[in-house]
mmCIF file of C-alpha atoms in Angstrom:
data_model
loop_
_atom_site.group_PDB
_atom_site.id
_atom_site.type_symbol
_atom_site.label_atom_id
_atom_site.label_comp_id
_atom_site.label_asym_id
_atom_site.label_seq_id
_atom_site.Cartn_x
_atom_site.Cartn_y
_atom_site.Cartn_z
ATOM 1 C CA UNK I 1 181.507 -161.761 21.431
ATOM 2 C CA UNK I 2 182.662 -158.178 20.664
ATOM 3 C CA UNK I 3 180.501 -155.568 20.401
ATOM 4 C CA UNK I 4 177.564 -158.155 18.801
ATOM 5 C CA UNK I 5 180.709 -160.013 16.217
ATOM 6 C CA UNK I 6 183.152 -162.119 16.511
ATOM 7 C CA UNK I 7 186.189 -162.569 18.059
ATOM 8 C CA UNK I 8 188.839 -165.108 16.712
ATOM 9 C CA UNK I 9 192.595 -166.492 17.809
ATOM 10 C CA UNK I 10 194.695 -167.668 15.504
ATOM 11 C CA UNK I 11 197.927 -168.640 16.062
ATOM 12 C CA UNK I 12 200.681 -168.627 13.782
ATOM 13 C CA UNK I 13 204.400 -169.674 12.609
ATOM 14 C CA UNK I 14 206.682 -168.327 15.153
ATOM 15 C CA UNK I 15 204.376 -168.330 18.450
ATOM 16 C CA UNK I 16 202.909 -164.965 17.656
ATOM 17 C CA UNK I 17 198.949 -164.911 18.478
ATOM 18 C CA UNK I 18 196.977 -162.412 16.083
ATOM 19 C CA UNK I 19 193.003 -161.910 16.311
ATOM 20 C CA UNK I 20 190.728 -160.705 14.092
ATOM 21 C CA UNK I 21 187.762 -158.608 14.517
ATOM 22 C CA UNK I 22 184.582 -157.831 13.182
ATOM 23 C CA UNK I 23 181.943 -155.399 13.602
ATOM 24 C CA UNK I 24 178.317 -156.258 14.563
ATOM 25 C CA UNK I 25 176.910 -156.551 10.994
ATOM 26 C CA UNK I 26 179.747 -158.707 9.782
ATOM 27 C CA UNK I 27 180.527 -156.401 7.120
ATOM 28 C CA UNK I 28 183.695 -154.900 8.154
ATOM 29 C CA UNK I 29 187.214 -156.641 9.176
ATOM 30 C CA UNK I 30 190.139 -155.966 11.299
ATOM 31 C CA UNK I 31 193.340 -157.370 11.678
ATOM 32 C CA UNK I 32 195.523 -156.920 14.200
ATOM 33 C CA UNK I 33 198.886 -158.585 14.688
ATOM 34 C CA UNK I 34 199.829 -158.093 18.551
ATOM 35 C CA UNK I 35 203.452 -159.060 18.551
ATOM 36 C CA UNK I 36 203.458 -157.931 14.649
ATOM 37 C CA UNK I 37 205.961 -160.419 13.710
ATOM 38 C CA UNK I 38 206.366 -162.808 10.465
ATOM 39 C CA UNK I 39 205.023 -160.386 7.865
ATOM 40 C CA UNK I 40 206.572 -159.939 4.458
ATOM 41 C CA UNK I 41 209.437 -162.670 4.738
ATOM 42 C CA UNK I 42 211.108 -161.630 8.353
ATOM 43 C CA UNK I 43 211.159 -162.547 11.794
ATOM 44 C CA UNK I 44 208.872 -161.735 14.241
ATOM 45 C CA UNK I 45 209.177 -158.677 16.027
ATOM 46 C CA UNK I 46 211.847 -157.998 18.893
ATOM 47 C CA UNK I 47 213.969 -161.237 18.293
ATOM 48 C CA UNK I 48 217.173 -160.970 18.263
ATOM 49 C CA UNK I 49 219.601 -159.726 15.672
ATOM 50 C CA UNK I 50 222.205 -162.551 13.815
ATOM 51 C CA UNK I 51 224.703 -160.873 11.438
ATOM 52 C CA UNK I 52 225.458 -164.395 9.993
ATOM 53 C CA UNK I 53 221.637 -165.448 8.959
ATOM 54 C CA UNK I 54 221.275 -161.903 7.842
ATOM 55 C CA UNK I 55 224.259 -161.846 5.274
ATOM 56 C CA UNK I 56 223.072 -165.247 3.919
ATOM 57 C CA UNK I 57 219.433 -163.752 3.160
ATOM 58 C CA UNK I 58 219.578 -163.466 -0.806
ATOM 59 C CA UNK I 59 217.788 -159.993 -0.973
ATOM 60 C CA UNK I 60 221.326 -158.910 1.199
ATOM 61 C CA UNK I 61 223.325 -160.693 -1.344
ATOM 62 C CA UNK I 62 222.059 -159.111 -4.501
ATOM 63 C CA UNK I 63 222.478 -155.985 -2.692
ATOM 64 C CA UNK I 64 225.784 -156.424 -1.768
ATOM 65 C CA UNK I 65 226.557 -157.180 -5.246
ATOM 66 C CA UNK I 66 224.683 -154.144 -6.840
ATOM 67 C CA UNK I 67 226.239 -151.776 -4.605
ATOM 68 C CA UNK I 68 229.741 -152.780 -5.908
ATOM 69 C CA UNK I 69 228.743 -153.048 -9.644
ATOM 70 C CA UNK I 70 227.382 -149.415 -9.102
ATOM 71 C CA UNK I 71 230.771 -148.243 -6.851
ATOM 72 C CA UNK I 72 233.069 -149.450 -9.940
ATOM 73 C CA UNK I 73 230.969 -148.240 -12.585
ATOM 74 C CA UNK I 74 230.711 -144.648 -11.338
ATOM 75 C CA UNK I 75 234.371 -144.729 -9.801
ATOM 76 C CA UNK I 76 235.854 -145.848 -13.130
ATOM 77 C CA UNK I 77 234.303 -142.939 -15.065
ATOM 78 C CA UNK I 78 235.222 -140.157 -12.358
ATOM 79 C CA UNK I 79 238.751 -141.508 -12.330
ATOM 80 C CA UNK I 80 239.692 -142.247 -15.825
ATOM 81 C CA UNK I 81 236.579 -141.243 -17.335
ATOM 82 C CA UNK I 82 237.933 -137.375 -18.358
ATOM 83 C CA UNK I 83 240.874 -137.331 -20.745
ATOM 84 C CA UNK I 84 241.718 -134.844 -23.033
ATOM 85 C CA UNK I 85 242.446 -135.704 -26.589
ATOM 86 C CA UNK I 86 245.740 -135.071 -28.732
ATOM 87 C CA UNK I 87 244.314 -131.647 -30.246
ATOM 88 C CA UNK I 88 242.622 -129.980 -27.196
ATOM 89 C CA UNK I 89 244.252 -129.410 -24.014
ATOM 90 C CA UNK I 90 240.829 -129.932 -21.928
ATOM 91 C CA UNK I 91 239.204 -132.953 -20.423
ATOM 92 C CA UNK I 92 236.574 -134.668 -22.368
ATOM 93 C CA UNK I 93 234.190 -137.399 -22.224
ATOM 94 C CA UNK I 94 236.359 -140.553 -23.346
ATOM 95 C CA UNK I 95 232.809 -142.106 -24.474
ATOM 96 C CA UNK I 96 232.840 -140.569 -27.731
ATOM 97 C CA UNK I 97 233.435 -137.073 -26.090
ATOM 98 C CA UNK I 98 229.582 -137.300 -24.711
ATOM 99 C CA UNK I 99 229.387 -135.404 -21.174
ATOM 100 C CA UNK I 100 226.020 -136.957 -21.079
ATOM 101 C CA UNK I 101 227.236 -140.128 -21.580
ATOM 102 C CA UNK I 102 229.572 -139.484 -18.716
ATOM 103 C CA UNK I 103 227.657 -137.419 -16.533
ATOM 104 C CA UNK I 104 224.844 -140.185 -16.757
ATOM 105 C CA UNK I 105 226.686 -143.103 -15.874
ATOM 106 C CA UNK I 106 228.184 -141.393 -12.928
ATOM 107 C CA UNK I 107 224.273 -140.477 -11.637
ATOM 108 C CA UNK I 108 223.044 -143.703 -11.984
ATOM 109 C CA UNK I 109 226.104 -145.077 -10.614
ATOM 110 C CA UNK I 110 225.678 -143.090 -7.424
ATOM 111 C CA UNK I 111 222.172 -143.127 -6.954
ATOM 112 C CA UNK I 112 222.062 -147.082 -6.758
ATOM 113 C CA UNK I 113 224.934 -146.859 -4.299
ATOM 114 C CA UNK I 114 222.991 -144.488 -1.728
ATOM 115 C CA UNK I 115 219.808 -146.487 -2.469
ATOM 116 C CA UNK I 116 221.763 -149.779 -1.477
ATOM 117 C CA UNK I 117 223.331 -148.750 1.593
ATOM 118 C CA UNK I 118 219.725 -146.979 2.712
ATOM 119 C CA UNK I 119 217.840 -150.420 1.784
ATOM 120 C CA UNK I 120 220.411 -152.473 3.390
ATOM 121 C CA UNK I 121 219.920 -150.614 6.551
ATOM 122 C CA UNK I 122 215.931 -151.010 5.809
ATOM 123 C CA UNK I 123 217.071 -154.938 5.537
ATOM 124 C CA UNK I 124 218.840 -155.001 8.962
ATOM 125 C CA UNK I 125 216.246 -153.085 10.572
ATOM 126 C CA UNK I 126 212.971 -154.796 8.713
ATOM 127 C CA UNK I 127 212.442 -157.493 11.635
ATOM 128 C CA UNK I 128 212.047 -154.871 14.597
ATOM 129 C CA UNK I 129 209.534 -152.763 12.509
ATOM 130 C CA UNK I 130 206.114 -154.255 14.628
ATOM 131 C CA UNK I 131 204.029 -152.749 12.013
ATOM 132 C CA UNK I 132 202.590 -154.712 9.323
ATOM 133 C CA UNK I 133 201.823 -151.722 7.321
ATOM 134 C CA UNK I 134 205.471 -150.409 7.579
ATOM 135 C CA UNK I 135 206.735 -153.406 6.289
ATOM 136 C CA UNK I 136 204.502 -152.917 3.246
ATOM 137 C CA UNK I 137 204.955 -149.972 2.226
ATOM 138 C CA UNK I 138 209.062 -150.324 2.326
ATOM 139 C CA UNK I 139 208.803 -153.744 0.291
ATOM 140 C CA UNK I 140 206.852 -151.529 -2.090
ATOM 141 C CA UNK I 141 209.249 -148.886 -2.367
ATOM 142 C CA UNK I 142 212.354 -151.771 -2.744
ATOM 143 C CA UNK I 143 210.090 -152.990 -5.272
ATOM 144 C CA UNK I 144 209.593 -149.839 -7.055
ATOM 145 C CA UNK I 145 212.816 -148.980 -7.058
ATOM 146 C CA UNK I 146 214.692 -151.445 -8.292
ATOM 147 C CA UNK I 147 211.897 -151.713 -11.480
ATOM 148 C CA UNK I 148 213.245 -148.401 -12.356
ATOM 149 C CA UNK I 149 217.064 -148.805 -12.001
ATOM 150 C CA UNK I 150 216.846 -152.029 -13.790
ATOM 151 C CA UNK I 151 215.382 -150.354 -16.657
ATOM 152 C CA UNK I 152 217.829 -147.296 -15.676
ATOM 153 C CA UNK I 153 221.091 -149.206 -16.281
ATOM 154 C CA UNK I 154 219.875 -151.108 -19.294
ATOM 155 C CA UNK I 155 219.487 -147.629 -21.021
ATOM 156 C CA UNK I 156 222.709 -146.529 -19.423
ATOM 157 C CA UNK I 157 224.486 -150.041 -20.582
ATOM 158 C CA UNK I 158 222.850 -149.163 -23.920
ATOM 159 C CA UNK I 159 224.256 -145.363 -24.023
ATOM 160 C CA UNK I 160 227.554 -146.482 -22.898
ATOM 161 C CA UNK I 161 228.262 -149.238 -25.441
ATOM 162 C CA UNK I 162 226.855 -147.057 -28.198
ATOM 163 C CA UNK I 163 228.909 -143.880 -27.464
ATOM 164 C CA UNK I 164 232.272 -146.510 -26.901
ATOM 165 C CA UNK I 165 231.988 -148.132 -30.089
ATOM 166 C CA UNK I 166 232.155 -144.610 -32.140
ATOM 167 C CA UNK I 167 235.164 -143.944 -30.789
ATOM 168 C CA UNK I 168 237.911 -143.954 -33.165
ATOM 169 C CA UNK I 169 241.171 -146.394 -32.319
ATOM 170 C CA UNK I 170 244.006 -144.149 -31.296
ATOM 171 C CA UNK I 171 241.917 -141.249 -29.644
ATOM 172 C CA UNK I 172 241.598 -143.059 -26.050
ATOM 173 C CA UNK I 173 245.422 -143.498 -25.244
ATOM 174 C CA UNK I 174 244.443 -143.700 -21.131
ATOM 175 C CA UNK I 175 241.209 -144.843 -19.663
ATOM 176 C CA UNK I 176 240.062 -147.516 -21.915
ATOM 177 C CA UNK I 177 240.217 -150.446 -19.485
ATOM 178 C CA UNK I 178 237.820 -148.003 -17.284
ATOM 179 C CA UNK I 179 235.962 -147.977 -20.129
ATOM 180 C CA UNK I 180 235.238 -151.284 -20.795
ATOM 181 C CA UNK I 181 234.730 -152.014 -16.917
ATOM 182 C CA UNK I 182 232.140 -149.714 -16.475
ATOM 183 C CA UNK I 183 230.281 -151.204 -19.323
ATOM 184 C CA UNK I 184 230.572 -154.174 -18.233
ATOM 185 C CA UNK I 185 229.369 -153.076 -14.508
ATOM 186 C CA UNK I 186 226.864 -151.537 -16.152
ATOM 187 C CA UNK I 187 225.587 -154.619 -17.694
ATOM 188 C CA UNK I 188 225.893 -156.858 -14.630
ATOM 189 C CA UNK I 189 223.713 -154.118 -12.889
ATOM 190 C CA UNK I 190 221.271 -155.008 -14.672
ATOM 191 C CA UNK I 191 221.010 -158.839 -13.328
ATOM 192 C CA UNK I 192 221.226 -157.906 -9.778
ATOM 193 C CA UNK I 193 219.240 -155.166 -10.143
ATOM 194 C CA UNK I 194 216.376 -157.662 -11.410
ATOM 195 C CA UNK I 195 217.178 -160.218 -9.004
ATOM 196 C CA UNK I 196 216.153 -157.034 -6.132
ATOM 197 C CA UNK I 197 212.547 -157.040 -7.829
ATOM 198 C CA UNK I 198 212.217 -160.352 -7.647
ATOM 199 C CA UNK I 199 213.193 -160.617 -4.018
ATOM 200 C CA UNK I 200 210.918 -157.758 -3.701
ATOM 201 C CA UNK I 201 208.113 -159.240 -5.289
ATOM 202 C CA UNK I 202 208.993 -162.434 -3.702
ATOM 203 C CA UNK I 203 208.094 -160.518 0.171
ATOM 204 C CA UNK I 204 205.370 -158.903 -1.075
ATOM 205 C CA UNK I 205 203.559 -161.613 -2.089
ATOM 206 C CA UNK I 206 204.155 -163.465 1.352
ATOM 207 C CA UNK I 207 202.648 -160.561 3.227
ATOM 208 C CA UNK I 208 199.437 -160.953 0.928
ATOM 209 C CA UNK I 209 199.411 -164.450 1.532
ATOM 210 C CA UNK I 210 199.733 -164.495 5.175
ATOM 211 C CA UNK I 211 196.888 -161.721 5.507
ATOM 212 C CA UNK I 212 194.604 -164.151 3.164
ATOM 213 C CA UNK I 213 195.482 -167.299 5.242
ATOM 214 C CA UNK I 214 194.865 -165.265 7.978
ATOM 215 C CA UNK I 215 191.745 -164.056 7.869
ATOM 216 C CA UNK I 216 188.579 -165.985 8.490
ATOM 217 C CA UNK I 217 185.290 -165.143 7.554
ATOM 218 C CA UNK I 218 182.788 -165.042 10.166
ATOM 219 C CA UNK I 219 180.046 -167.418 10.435
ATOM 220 C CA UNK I 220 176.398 -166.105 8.906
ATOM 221 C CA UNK I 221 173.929 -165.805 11.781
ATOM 222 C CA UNK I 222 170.720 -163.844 12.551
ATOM 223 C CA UNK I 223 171.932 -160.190 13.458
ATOM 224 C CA UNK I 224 170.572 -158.538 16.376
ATOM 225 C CA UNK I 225 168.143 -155.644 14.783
ATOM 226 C CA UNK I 226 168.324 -152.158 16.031
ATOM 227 C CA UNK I 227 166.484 -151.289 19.276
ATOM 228 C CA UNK I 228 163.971 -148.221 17.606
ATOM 229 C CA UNK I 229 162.422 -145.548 19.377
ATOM 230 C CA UNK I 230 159.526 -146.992 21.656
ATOM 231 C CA UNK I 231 155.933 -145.975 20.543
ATOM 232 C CA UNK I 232 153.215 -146.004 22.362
ATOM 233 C CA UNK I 233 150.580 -146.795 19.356
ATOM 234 C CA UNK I 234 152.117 -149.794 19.678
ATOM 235 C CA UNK I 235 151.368 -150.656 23.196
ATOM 236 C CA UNK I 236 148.197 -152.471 23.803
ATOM 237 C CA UNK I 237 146.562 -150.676 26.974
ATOM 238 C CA UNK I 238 146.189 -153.048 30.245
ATOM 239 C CA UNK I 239 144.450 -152.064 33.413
ATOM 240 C CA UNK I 240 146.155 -151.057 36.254
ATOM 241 C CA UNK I 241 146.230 -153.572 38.892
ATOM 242 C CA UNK I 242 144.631 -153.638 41.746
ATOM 243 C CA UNK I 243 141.752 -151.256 40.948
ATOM 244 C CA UNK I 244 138.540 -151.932 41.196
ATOM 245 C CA UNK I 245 135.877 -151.867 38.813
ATOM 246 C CA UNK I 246 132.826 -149.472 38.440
ATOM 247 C CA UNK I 247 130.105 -151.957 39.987
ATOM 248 C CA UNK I 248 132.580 -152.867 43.440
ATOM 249 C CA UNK I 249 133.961 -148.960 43.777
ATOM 250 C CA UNK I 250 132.256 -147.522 46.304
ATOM 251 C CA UNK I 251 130.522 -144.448 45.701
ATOM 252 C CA UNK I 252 127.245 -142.594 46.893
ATOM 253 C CA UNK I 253 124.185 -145.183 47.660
ATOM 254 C CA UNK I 254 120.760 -143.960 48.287
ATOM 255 C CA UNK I 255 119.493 -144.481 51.819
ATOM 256 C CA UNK I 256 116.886 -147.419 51.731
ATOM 257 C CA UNK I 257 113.411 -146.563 52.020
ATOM 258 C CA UNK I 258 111.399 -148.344 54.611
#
């Protein structure tokens, strides 16, 4: 008994031992994970740290892949993504002569690369966070993120293959095998990148399981009511004891009359 609730162990996959707690009216729940491991699809807390298992873990993989996809596309265009055409001595935009085009693909491009090296350091690092709550809130942010750079490169695979195909044969004498590889990047980006979210929703919905599977509801019982303010109306009087009573006190007698 805590506090008037309940107090119960469970133990779980890994040897961890979490308890949950409730208040005295049963109406409020806490969970508390003391070695904080096995939440959201990694190891327990404190174990130790195998680069092998790690690289084989398919969230890493995908990663892996979308940083390179994002490293060529964005290389390509910065190195042979400027030419300038047979009329104008300055460098231009060889998709179609669209610095947006250009100057978007590049963003994009290096924007998923710093995201995947900062979420594969959140990947090596997930299994030491202790905190359930951590975890959470970084699968959430993996999971919002790569919803918007999947929908990011699809318009950028979109912009790119539009702009490429108005260019006319003959104007892109160097640069069109960059070209065509970062539209192509671009386009596998969009597969990995939608392999991440599912990963992502993949850990998120283990966490929510393992709190539900967790938590037990505790058993309906009479609750102790609240100790009020004593009254005295309430009291029924009761003589003191040992007094006596108004016929054995002894008082004044008259003297007896002969």
């Amino acid at each position: 008994r805590v506090h008037g609730g309940t107090l119960k162990y469970k133990f779980r996959r890994g040897g961890h031992r979490e308890f949950l707690g409730w208040d005295s009216r049963g109406k409020q729940r806490q969970r508390i994970m003391e070695s904080g491991g096995g939440a959201y699809g990694a190891a327990k807390a404190g174990g130790t740290f195998d680069l092998w298992h790690f690289l084989q873990q398919p969230q890493v993989i995908a990663r892996i892949f979308s940083a390179v996809f994002a490293l060529i596309v964005f290389s390509c265009i910065i190195g042979e993504g400027y030419s300038n055409p047979k009329w104008s001595p300055e460098l231009q935009c060889i998709f179609n002569h669209s610095e947006d085009a250009c100057r978007y693909g590049i963003g994009i491009g290096v924007v998923a690369f710093l995201a995947c090296v900062f979420f594969f350091m959140v990947d090596i690092y997930f299994p030491q966070i202790s905190s359930a709550t951590d975890r959470k809130y970084l699968v959430i942010a993996d999971l919002a993120f790569s919803a918007v750079w999947t929908f990011l490169w699809f318009i950028g695979f979109c912009v790119l293959t539009n702009q490429w195909s108005s260019v006319q044969p003959g104007d892109v004498i160097i640069g069109a095998d960059s070209a065509r590889a970062s539209i192509a990047f671009s386009f596998f980006s969009i597969f990995s990148w939608g392999l991440l979210i599912a990963f992502a929703l993949q850990r998120y919905r283990m966490g929510v399981q393992d709190f539900d599977q967790s938590y037990i509801d505790p058993a309906p019982g009479p609750t102790p009511p609240y100790s009020s303010y004593p009254n005295a109306g309430h009291e029924s009087y009761q003589q003191p004891p040992f007094t006596r009573t108004g016929e054995n006190s002894e008082g004044y007698q008259p003297p007896p009359v002969y």
